[in-house]
Amino acid sequence: MEKSLEQLKQEYEKTTVLLEREKRKMQRLKNRQAYLESGSRKQRTHRLITRGAAIESIAPQTKELSEAEFYSLMENILNLPQAEHFIRSATENHARISGQEKGGD
């Protein structure tokens, strides 16, 4: 039983409409993904700016350093055993507090 030309045209139109609908749905999903990724980039940028500002407020003389000099300084400071200890303590304390808030210890 072969389909008539008219039936095939109708099926084609229905399929074309469905395809266009799915393309619009896909575009909406891509737009949503881009929006969410943009938000995380904005949060990261904000965090970096505020932390950089904190360093400058604590050590204003760092404003005069070039980017390479600043990175070198930070690497040297952060490689000190005392800095490693302070960083580890701060992150462990943060994890403990976060765990208490979530777990209700």
N, CA, C and O atoms as a MOPAC input file, in Angstrom:
PM7 MOZYME 1SCF
protein

 N      0.85000 1    -1.17000 1     0.00000 1
 C      0.00000 1     0.00000 1     0.00000 1
 C      0.89800 1     1.23600 1     0.00000 1
 O      1.50200 1     1.58300 1     1.01500 1
 N      0.97000 1     1.86300 1    -1.10600 1
 C      1.79700 1     3.04900 1    -1.24300 1
 C      1.02700 1     4.28000 1    -0.81000 1
 O     -0.19300 1     4.36600 1    -0.95000 1
 N      1.78600 1     5.23500 1    -0.27700 1
 C      1.17300 1     6.48700 1     0.15100 1
 C      1.04300 1     7.40100 1    -1.06300 1
 O      1.86100 1     7.40300 1    -1.98300 1
 N     -0.00200 1     8.15000 1    -1.00700 1
 C     -0.22000 1     9.09000 1    -2.11800 1
 C      0.73700 1    10.26500 1    -1.97600 1
 O      1.32300 1    10.48700 1    -0.91600 1
 N      0.87700 1    10.98800 1    -3.02800 1
 C      1.75100 1    12.16200 1    -3.04000 1
 C      1.27000 1    13.17600 1    -1.99800 1
 O      2.08800 1    13.80400 1    -1.32600 1
 N     -0.01000 1    13.33500 1    -1.86300 1
 C     -0.58700 1    14.28100 1    -0.88800 1
 C     -0.24400 1    13.85900 1     0.53200 1
 O      0.09900 1    14.70300 1     1.36000 1
 N     -0.33000 1    12.56400 1     0.82700 1
 C      0.01100 1    12.07200 1     2.16500 1
 C      1.49700 1    12.30700 1     2.47000 1
 O      1.86300 1    12.68600 1     3.58300 1
 N      2.32900 1    12.07800 1     1.47500 1
 C      3.76000 1    12.29800 1     1.66100 1
 C      4.06300 1    13.77700 1     1.91300 1
 O      4.91500 1    14.10900 1     2.73700 1
 N      3.36700 1    14.65500 1     1.20400 1
 C      3.54800 1    16.09300 1     1.41300 1
 C      3.13100 1    16.49200 1     2.82900 1
 O      3.80600 1    17.29100 1     3.47800 1
 N      2.03200 1    15.94100 1     3.29700 1
 C      1.55900 1    16.23900 1     4.65300 1
 C      2.56600 1    15.74800 1     5.69800 1
 O      2.87000 1    16.45900 1     6.65500 1
 N      3.07200 1    14.54600 1     5.50900 1
 C      4.07900 1    14.01000 1     6.42900 1
 C      5.33800 1    14.87300 1     6.42100 1
 O      5.93600 1    15.13400 1     7.46500 1
 N      5.72100 1    15.30700 1     5.24000 1
 C      6.89300 1    16.16500 1     5.10200 1
 C      6.68700 1    17.47500 1     5.87200 1
 O      7.58000 1    17.92100 1     6.59300 1
 N      5.52100 1    18.08100 1     5.72000 1
 C      5.22500 1    19.33300 1     6.41500 1
 C      5.24100 1    19.14200 1     7.92500 1
 O      5.80200 1    19.96300 1     8.65100 1
 N      4.62400 1    18.05500 1     8.40200 1
 C      4.60900 1    17.77100 1     9.84000 1
 C      6.02800 1    17.57200 1    10.37100 1
 O      6.39000 1    18.07900 1    11.43300 1
 N      6.80600 1    16.83600 1     9.62100 1
 C      8.18100 1    16.56900 1    10.02800 1
 C      9.00900 1    17.85000 1    10.02600 1
 O      9.84400 1    18.05800 1    10.90600 1
 N      8.77700 1    18.69700 1     9.04400 1
 C      9.48500 1    19.97100 1     8.96500 1
 C      9.13100 1    20.84500 1    10.16500 1
 O     10.00700 1    21.48100 1    10.75100 1
 N      7.86100 1    20.87800 1    10.53000 1
 C      7.42000 1    21.65800 1    11.69400 1
 C      8.08400 1    21.11300 1    12.96100 1
 O      8.57500 1    21.88100 1    13.78800 1
 N      8.09600 1    19.79700 1    13.10700 1
 C      8.73200 1    19.18200 1    14.28100 1
 C     10.22800 1    19.48800 1    14.32600 1
 O     10.77900 1    19.77200 1    15.38900 1
 N     10.86800 1    19.43000 1    13.18600 1
 C     12.30100 1    19.72600 1    13.11900 1
 C     12.57000 1    21.16200 1    13.55000 1
 O     13.48900 1    21.41100 1    14.33000 1
 N     11.78600 1    22.09800 1    13.05700 1
 C     11.95000 1    23.51000 1    13.42700 1
 C     11.71400 1    23.70300 1    14.92000 1
 O     12.43000 1    24.46600 1    15.56800 1
 N     10.72800 1    23.02500 1    15.46100 1
 C     10.42800 1    23.11000 1    16.89400 1
 C     11.62900 1    22.60900 1    17.71100 1
 O     12.02200 1    23.22700 1    18.70000 1
 N     12.19200 1    21.50000 1    17.28600 1
 C     13.34400 1    20.94000 1    17.99700 1
 C     14.58100 1    21.83300 1    17.86400 1
 O     15.37500 1    21.94500 1    18.79700 1
 N     14.73600 1    22.46300 1    16.70400 1
 C     15.85200 1    23.40100 1    16.52900 1
 C     15.71500 1    24.58000 1    17.48100 1
 O     16.70300 1    25.02300 1    18.06800 1
 N     14.49300 1    25.09500 1    17.64000 1
 C     14.26900 1    26.21600 1    18.56500 1
 C     14.52000 1    25.77200 1    20.00200 1
 O     15.08000 1    26.51900 1    20.80400 1
 N     14.10300 1    24.55900 1    20.31600 1
 C     14.33300 1    24.02000 1    21.65800 1
 C     15.82900 1    23.89200 1    21.92300 1
 O     16.30200 1    24.24300 1    23.00400 1
 N     16.56400 1    23.39600 1    20.95100 1
 C     18.01200 1    23.25000 1    21.07100 1
 C     18.67100 1    24.61400 1    21.27200 1
 O     19.57600 1    24.75200 1    22.09600 1
 N     18.22700 1    25.60700 1    20.53200 1
 C     18.78300 1    26.94900 1    20.66700 1
 C     18.50800 1    27.52300 1    22.05500 1
 O     19.37300 1    28.16900 1    22.64600 1
 N     17.30300 1    27.28600 1    22.57200 1
 C     16.98300 1    27.75800 1    23.92800 1
 C     17.90000 1    27.10000 1    24.95000 1
 O     18.36900 1    27.75700 1    25.87900 1
 N     18.15700 1    25.81200 1    24.78400 1
 C     19.04800 1    25.10100 1    25.70300 1
 C     20.48100 1    25.64000 1    25.61300 1
 O     21.15400 1    25.80300 1    26.63100 1
 N     20.93500 1    25.91100 1    24.39800 1
 C     22.27200 1    26.48300 1    24.22700 1
 C     22.35200 1    27.86500 1    24.86800 1
 O     23.34800 1    28.20100 1    25.50900 1
 N     21.30800 1    28.65800 1    24.69300 1
 C     21.26800 1    29.98700 1    25.29800 1
 C     21.31500 1    29.88400 1    26.82400 1
 O     22.01400 1    30.65000 1    27.48700 1
 N     20.57300 1    28.94400 1    27.35800 1
 C     20.54000 1    28.73900 1    28.81900 1
 C     21.91900 1    28.32500 1    29.32400 1
 O     22.39000 1    28.82300 1    30.34700 1
 N     22.55900 1    27.41500 1    28.60300 1
 C     23.89700 1    26.96100 1    28.98300 1
 C     24.87800 1    28.13700 1    28.96900 1
 O     25.66700 1    28.29600 1    29.90000 1
 N     24.83300 1    28.94000 1    27.94200 1
 C     25.72800 1    30.09900 1    27.85200 1
 C     25.46400 1    31.07000 1    28.99600 1
 O     26.39700 1    31.64100 1    29.56100 1
 N     24.20100 1    31.25400 1    29.33300 1
 C     23.84000 1    32.15100 1    30.43800 1
 C     24.41400 1    31.63800 1    31.75400 1
 O     24.98000 1    32.40800 1    32.53000 1
 N     24.27000 1    30.34400 1    32.00300 1
 C     24.77600 1    29.76900 1    33.24800 1
 C     26.29300 1    29.82500 1    33.31000 1
 O     26.86000 1    30.13100 1    34.35900 1
 N     26.95600 1    29.53200 1    32.19500 1
 C     28.41800 1    29.60000 1    32.17000 1
 C     28.88400 1    31.03600 1    32.35800 1
 O     29.89100 1    31.28200 1    33.02100 1
 N     28.17000 1    31.96700 1    31.78900 1
 C     28.50800 1    33.37800 1    31.93600 1
 C     28.42600 1    33.78100 1    33.39900 1
 O     29.26900 1    34.53500 1    33.88500 1
 N     27.42900 1    33.28800 1    34.09400 1
 C     27.27300 1    33.59400 1    35.51500 1
 C     28.44100 1    33.10300 1    36.32700 1
 O     28.90900 1    33.80700 1    37.22100 1
 N     28.92900 1    31.89900 1    36.03800 1
 C     30.06800 1    31.37600 1    36.79600 1
 C     31.32900 1    32.16700 1    36.47500 1
 O     32.17500 1    32.35700 1    37.34900 1
 N     31.46900 1    32.62900 1    35.24100 1
 C     32.62800 1    33.47000 1    34.88400 1
 C     32.55700 1    34.80100 1    35.62400 1
 O     33.57000 1    35.30800 1    36.10500 1
 N     31.35600 1    35.35900 1    35.71000 1
 C     31.18700 1    36.63000 1    36.41400 1
 C     31.51900 1    36.46500 1    37.89600 1
 O     32.15200 1    37.33600 1    38.49200 1
 N     31.09700 1    35.35700 1    38.48700 1
 C     31.40600 1    35.10400 1    39.89700 1
 C     32.90300 1    34.96900 1    40.10400 1
 O     33.44800 1    35.50700 1    41.06800 1
 N     33.57400 1    34.25400 1    39.20700 1
 C     35.02200 1    34.08700 1    39.31100 1
 C     35.72100 1    35.43400 1    39.16900 1
 O     36.62800 1    35.75500 1    39.93800 1
 N     35.29600 1    36.21900 1    38.18500 1
 C     35.89700 1    37.53400 1    37.97000 1
 C     35.71600 1    38.40600 1    39.21200 1
 O     36.65100 1    39.08300 1    39.64100 1
 N     34.53600 1    38.39000 1    39.77500 1
 C     34.26500 1    39.17000 1    40.98200 1
 C     35.16900 1    38.71400 1    42.13300 1
 O     35.74900 1    39.53700 1    42.84200 1
 N     35.28000 1    37.40700 1    42.30700 1
 C     36.12900 1    36.86400 1    43.37600 1
 C     37.57800 1    37.28400 1    43.17700 1
 O     38.23800 1    37.69600 1    44.13000 1
 N     38.08000 1    37.18700 1    41.94800 1
 C     39.46700 1    37.56700 1    41.68400 1
 C     39.70900 1    39.05200 1    41.95200 1
 O     40.73500 1    39.42900 1    42.51900 1
 N     38.77400 1    39.87200 1    41.54700 1
 C     38.91400 1    41.31200 1    41.75900 1
 C     38.90700 1    41.64600 1    43.24400 1
 O     39.74700 1    42.41400 1    43.71200 1
 N     37.96800 1    41.07700 1    43.98400 1
 C     37.89100 1    41.40900 1    45.41000 1
 C     39.10700 1    40.90000 1    46.16500 1
 O     39.57300 1    41.55800 1    47.09600 1
 N     39.62900 1    39.74500 1    45.78300 1
 C     40.81900 1    39.22700 1    46.47700 1
 C     42.06100 1    40.02100 1    46.10300 1
 O     42.92600 1    40.25300 1    46.94800 1
 N     42.15500 1    40.43700 1    44.85100 1
 C     43.26200 1    41.30100 1    44.44800 1
 C     43.20800 1    42.62800 1    45.18400 1
 O     44.23700 1    43.16100 1    45.59900 1
 N     41.99900 1    43.16000 1    45.34400 1
 C     41.83000 1    44.41500 1    46.07700 1
 C     42.20800 1    44.23500 1    47.53900 1
 O     42.76200 1    45.14500 1    48.15500 1
 N     41.91200 1    43.06400 1    48.09800 1
 C     42.28400 1    42.80100 1    49.49000 1
 C     43.80000 1    42.80800 1    49.64100 1
 O     44.32400 1    43.36400 1    50.60600 1
 N     44.50400 1    42.19900 1    48.70200 1
 C     45.97200 1    42.18800 1    48.76600 1
 C     46.50200 1    43.61200 1    48.69100 1
 O     47.38300 1    43.98900 1    49.46500 1
 N     45.97100 1    44.40800 1    47.76400 1
 C     46.42800 1    45.79000 1    47.63300 1
 C     46.11800 1    46.62300 1    48.87100 1
 O     46.88200 1    47.52500 1    49.21400 1
 N     45.01100 1    46.33400 1    49.54400 1
 C     44.69000 1    47.11500 1    50.73900 1
 C     45.58900 1    46.73200 1    51.90800 1
 O     45.90600 1    47.57400 1    52.74800 1
 N     46.00300 1    45.46700 1    51.96700 1
 C     46.88600 1    45.00900 1    53.03900 1
 C     48.33000 1    45.39200 1    52.74700 1
 O     49.06900 1    45.76700 1    53.65600 1
 N     48.73200 1    45.30000 1    51.49500 1
 C     50.10800 1    45.61700 1    51.08800 1
 C     50.06100 1    46.59000 1    49.91800 1
 O     50.26100 1    46.18400 1    48.77300 1
 N     49.79900 1    47.86700 1    50.18300 1
 C     49.62400 1    48.83400 1    49.09500 1
 C     50.83900 1    48.97800 1    48.18800 1
 O     50.69400 1    49.38800 1    47.03600 1
 N     52.02500 1    48.65400 1    48.67300 1
 C     53.22200 1    48.78100 1    47.84400 1
 C     53.20900 1    47.79900 1    46.66400 1
 O     53.98300 1    47.97100 1    45.72200 1
 N     52.35100 1    46.78100 1    46.69700 1
 C     52.27200 1    45.83700 1    45.57100 1
 C     51.69300 1    46.49300 1    44.32300 1
 O     51.84600 1    45.96400 1    43.22200 1
 N     51.02900 1    47.63900 1    44.48000 1
 C     50.45300 1    48.34200 1    43.32800 1
 C     51.53400 1    48.73600 1    42.33000 1
 O     51.27600 1    48.82200 1    41.12900 1
 N     52.73900 1    48.97300 1    42.82600 1
 C     53.83000 1    49.44900 1    41.97700 1
 C     54.49800 1    48.32700 1    41.18000 1
 O     55.24600 1    48.60100 1    40.24100 1
 N     54.23900 1    47.08500 1    41.53900 1
 C     54.89500 1    45.94900 1    40.87900 1
 C     54.26800 1    45.66300 1    39.51300 1
 O     53.07200 1    45.86300 1    39.30500 1
 N     55.10400 1    45.19300 1    38.59500 1
 C     54.56800 1    44.71900 1    37.31700 1
 C     53.84300 1    43.39800 1    37.57200 1
 O     53.95000 1    42.81600 1    38.65200 1
 N     53.11900 1    42.94300 1    36.58300 1
 C     52.39800 1    41.67600 1    36.74100 1
 C     53.36300 1    40.52700 1    37.02100 1
 O     53.10500 1    39.70100 1    37.89600 1
 N     54.47700 1    40.46800 1    36.27900 1
 C     55.46700 1    39.40000 1    36.46600 1
 C     56.07800 1    39.48100 1    37.86400 1
 O     56.27000 1    38.45900 1    38.52300 1
 N     56.38100 1    40.69200 1    38.31200 1
 C     56.95800 1    40.85500 1    39.65500 1
 C     55.95500 1    40.43900 1    40.72700 1
 O     56.32200 1    39.81500 1    41.72300 1
 N     54.69200 1    40.78800 1    40.51800 1
 C     53.65900 1    40.42500 1    41.48200 1
 C     53.50100 1    38.90700 1    41.56500 1
 O     53.43100 1    38.34600 1    42.65800 1
 N     53.44600 1    38.24400 1    40.40500 1
 C     53.32900 1    36.78000 1    40.39100 1
 C     54.52700 1    36.14200 1    41.09400 1
 O     54.36300 1    35.20800 1    41.88000 1
 N     55.71600 1    36.64000 1    40.81600 1
 C     56.92200 1    36.11000 1    41.43900 1
 C     56.85900 1    36.28100 1    42.95700 1
 O     57.17600 1    35.35900 1    43.70800 1
 N     56.45200 1    37.45700 1    43.39300 1
 C     56.30800 1    37.71200 1    44.82600 1
 C     55.32200 1    36.73500 1    45.45100 1
 O     55.61400 1    36.12700 1    46.48100 1
 N     54.15600 1    36.58300 1    44.83100 1
 C     53.13000 1    35.67700 1    45.38000 1
 C     53.63300 1    34.23100 1    45.42600 1
 O     53.39000 1    33.51900 1    46.40000 1
 N     54.33100 1    33.80100 1    44.37800 1
 C     54.88700 1    32.44100 1    44.37500 1
 C     55.86300 1    32.26500 1    45.52600 1
 O     55.82200 1    31.25600 1    46.22900 1
 N     56.74600 1    33.24800 1    45.72300 1
 C     57.72000 1    33.15700 1    46.80700 1
 C     57.04100 1    33.13100 1    48.17300 1
 O     57.40200 1    32.33200 1    49.03800 1
 N     56.07100 1    33.99400 1    48.36000 1
 C     55.36500 1    34.03700 1    49.64200 1
 C     54.60300 1    32.73900 1    49.87600 1
 O     54.66600 1    32.16400 1    50.96200 1
 N     53.88400 1    32.28000 1    48.85800 1
 C     53.03000 1    31.10600 1    49.03100 1
 C     53.81500 1    29.80300 1    49.10900 1
 O     53.26300 1    28.77500 1    49.50000 1
 N     55.09900 1    29.83100 1    48.74000 1
 C     55.93200 1    28.64100 1    48.87300 1
 C     56.61600 1    28.54300 1    50.22800 1
 O     57.27700 1    27.54500 1    50.51700 1
 N     56.46700 1    29.56300 1    51.05900 1
 C     57.03600 1    29.51200 1    52.41100 1
 C     56.27900 1    28.46400 1    53.22600 1
 O     55.05800 1    28.35200 1    53.11200 1
 N     57.00100 1    27.69400 1    54.05200 1
 C     56.31500 1    26.67000 1    54.86900 1
 C     55.20400 1    27.26200 1    55.74500 1
 O     54.15900 1    26.63900 1    55.93300 1
 N     55.43200 1    28.45600 1    56.27500 1
 C     54.39800 1    29.07600 1    57.10800 1
 C     53.13200 1    29.37100 1    56.29700 1
 O     52.01800 1    29.18500 1    56.78500 1
 N     53.31300 1    29.82600 1    55.06700 1
 C     52.16000 1    30.11600 1    54.21500 1
 C     51.40000 1    28.83300 1    53.91500 1
 O     50.17000 1    28.80900 1    53.96500 1
 N     52.13000 1    27.76800 1    53.60400 1
 C     51.46700 1    26.48200 1    53.33600 1
 C     50.66400 1    26.04300 1    54.54900 1
 O     49.55100 1    25.53600 1    54.41200 1
 N     51.23000 1    26.23900 1    55.74400 1
 C     50.52600 1    25.87400 1    56.98200 1
 C     49.24600 1    26.70200 1    57.14000 1
 O     48.18000 1    26.15800 1    57.42800 1
 N     49.36100 1    28.02700 1    56.94600 1
 C     48.19500 1    28.89600 1    57.09000 1
 C     47.11500 1    28.57100 1    56.06500 1
 O     45.92900 1    28.56100 1    56.39300 1
 N     47.51300 1    28.30800 1    54.84400 1
 C     46.54600 1    27.96200 1    53.79400 1
 C     45.84200 1    26.65800 1    54.12800 1
 O     44.61800 1    26.56300 1    54.03600 1
 N     46.62300 1    25.65000 1    54.51700 1
 C     46.04100 1    24.35600 1    54.87700 1
 C     45.07500 1    24.51900 1    56.05100 1
 O     43.97700 1    23.96300 1    56.03100 1
 N     45.47600 1    25.27400 1    57.06600 1
 C     44.60300 1    25.48900 1    58.23000 1
 C     43.30900 1    26.18400 1    57.83200 1
 O     42.22700 1    25.79600 1    58.27300 1
 N     43.42300 1    27.21000 1    56.99800 1
 C     42.23700 1    27.95200 1    56.58100 1
 C     41.28500 1    27.07300 1    55.78100 1
 O     40.07300 1    27.11600 1    55.99400 1
 N     41.82500 1    26.27400 1    54.86000 1
 C     40.94000 1    25.42800 1    54.04100 1
 C     40.32800 1    24.30800 1    54.87100 1
 O     39.17300 1    23.93900 1    54.66000 1
 N     41.10000 1    23.76200 1    55.82000 1
 C     40.53800 1    22.72400 1    56.69700 1
 C     39.45400 1    23.30400 1    57.58800 1
 O     38.41900 1    22.67400 1    57.80700 1
 N     39.68900 1    24.49700 1    58.09900 1
 C     38.68800 1    25.16000 1    58.93500 1
 C     37.42900 1    25.44400 1    58.13100 1
 O     36.31500 1    25.24400 1    58.61500 1
 N     37.61200 1    25.91200 1    56.89700 1
 C     36.46300 1    26.17300 1    56.02100 1
 C     35.68600 1    24.88200 1    55.76800 1
 O     34.45700 1    24.87100 1    55.83800 1
 N     36.40100 1    23.79800 1    55.47300 1
 C     35.74000 1    22.51800 1    55.20200 1
 C     34.98400 1    22.02500 1    56.43800 1
 O     33.88000 1    21.49200 1    56.32700 1
 N     35.58300 1    22.20900 1    57.60900 1
 C     34.94400 1    21.77200 1    58.85200 1
 C     33.66900 1    22.57700 1    59.10100 1
 O     32.62800 1    22.01200 1    59.43800 1
 N     33.75600 1    23.88500 1    58.93600 1
 C     32.57800 1    24.74100 1    59.15200 1
 C     31.49900 1    24.42700 1    58.12400 1
 O     30.32200 1    24.33400 1    58.47000 1
 N     31.89000 1    24.26400 1    56.87000 1
 C     30.92200 1    23.93000 1    55.82100 1
 C     30.26600 1    22.59700 1    56.10100 1
 O     29.06300 1    22.43700 1    55.89400 1
 N     31.05200 1    21.63300 1    56.57300 1
 C     30.51100 1    20.31500 1    56.91200 1
 C     29.52900 1    20.37300 1    58.06200 1
 O     28.52600 1    19.66100 1    58.06900 1
 N     29.81900 1    21.22400 1    59.03600 1
 C     28.90700 1    21.37900 1    60.18200 1
 C     27.59400 1    22.00100 1    59.73900 1
 O     26.52100 1    21.60200 1    60.19200 1
 N     27.68900 1    22.98800 1    58.84500 1
 C     26.47100 1    23.65500 1    58.36000 1
 C     25.61300 1    22.69200 1    57.55800 1
 O     24.38700 1    22.70600 1    57.66700 1
 N     26.25800 1    21.85600 1    56.75400 1
 C     25.50400 1    20.90800 1    55.92500 1
 C     25.04500 1    19.70000 1    56.72000 1
 O     23.90700 1    19.25200 1    56.58400 1
 N     25.96600 1    19.15900 1    57.57700 1
 C     25.66600 1    17.92200 1    58.29600 1
 C     25.02000 1    18.11500 1    59.63300 1
 O     24.44700 1    17.17300 1    60.18000 1
 N     25.09300 1    19.31600 1    60.18200 1
 C     24.47400 1    19.57400 1    61.47500 1
 C     25.21300 1    18.94900 1    62.62400 1
 O     24.58700 1    18.57000 1    63.61400 1
 N     26.54700 1    18.82300 1    62.53300 1
 C     27.34900 1    18.23200 1    63.61700 1
 C     27.14800 1    18.92800 1    64.92200 1
 O     27.75300 1    18.54600 1    65.92400 1

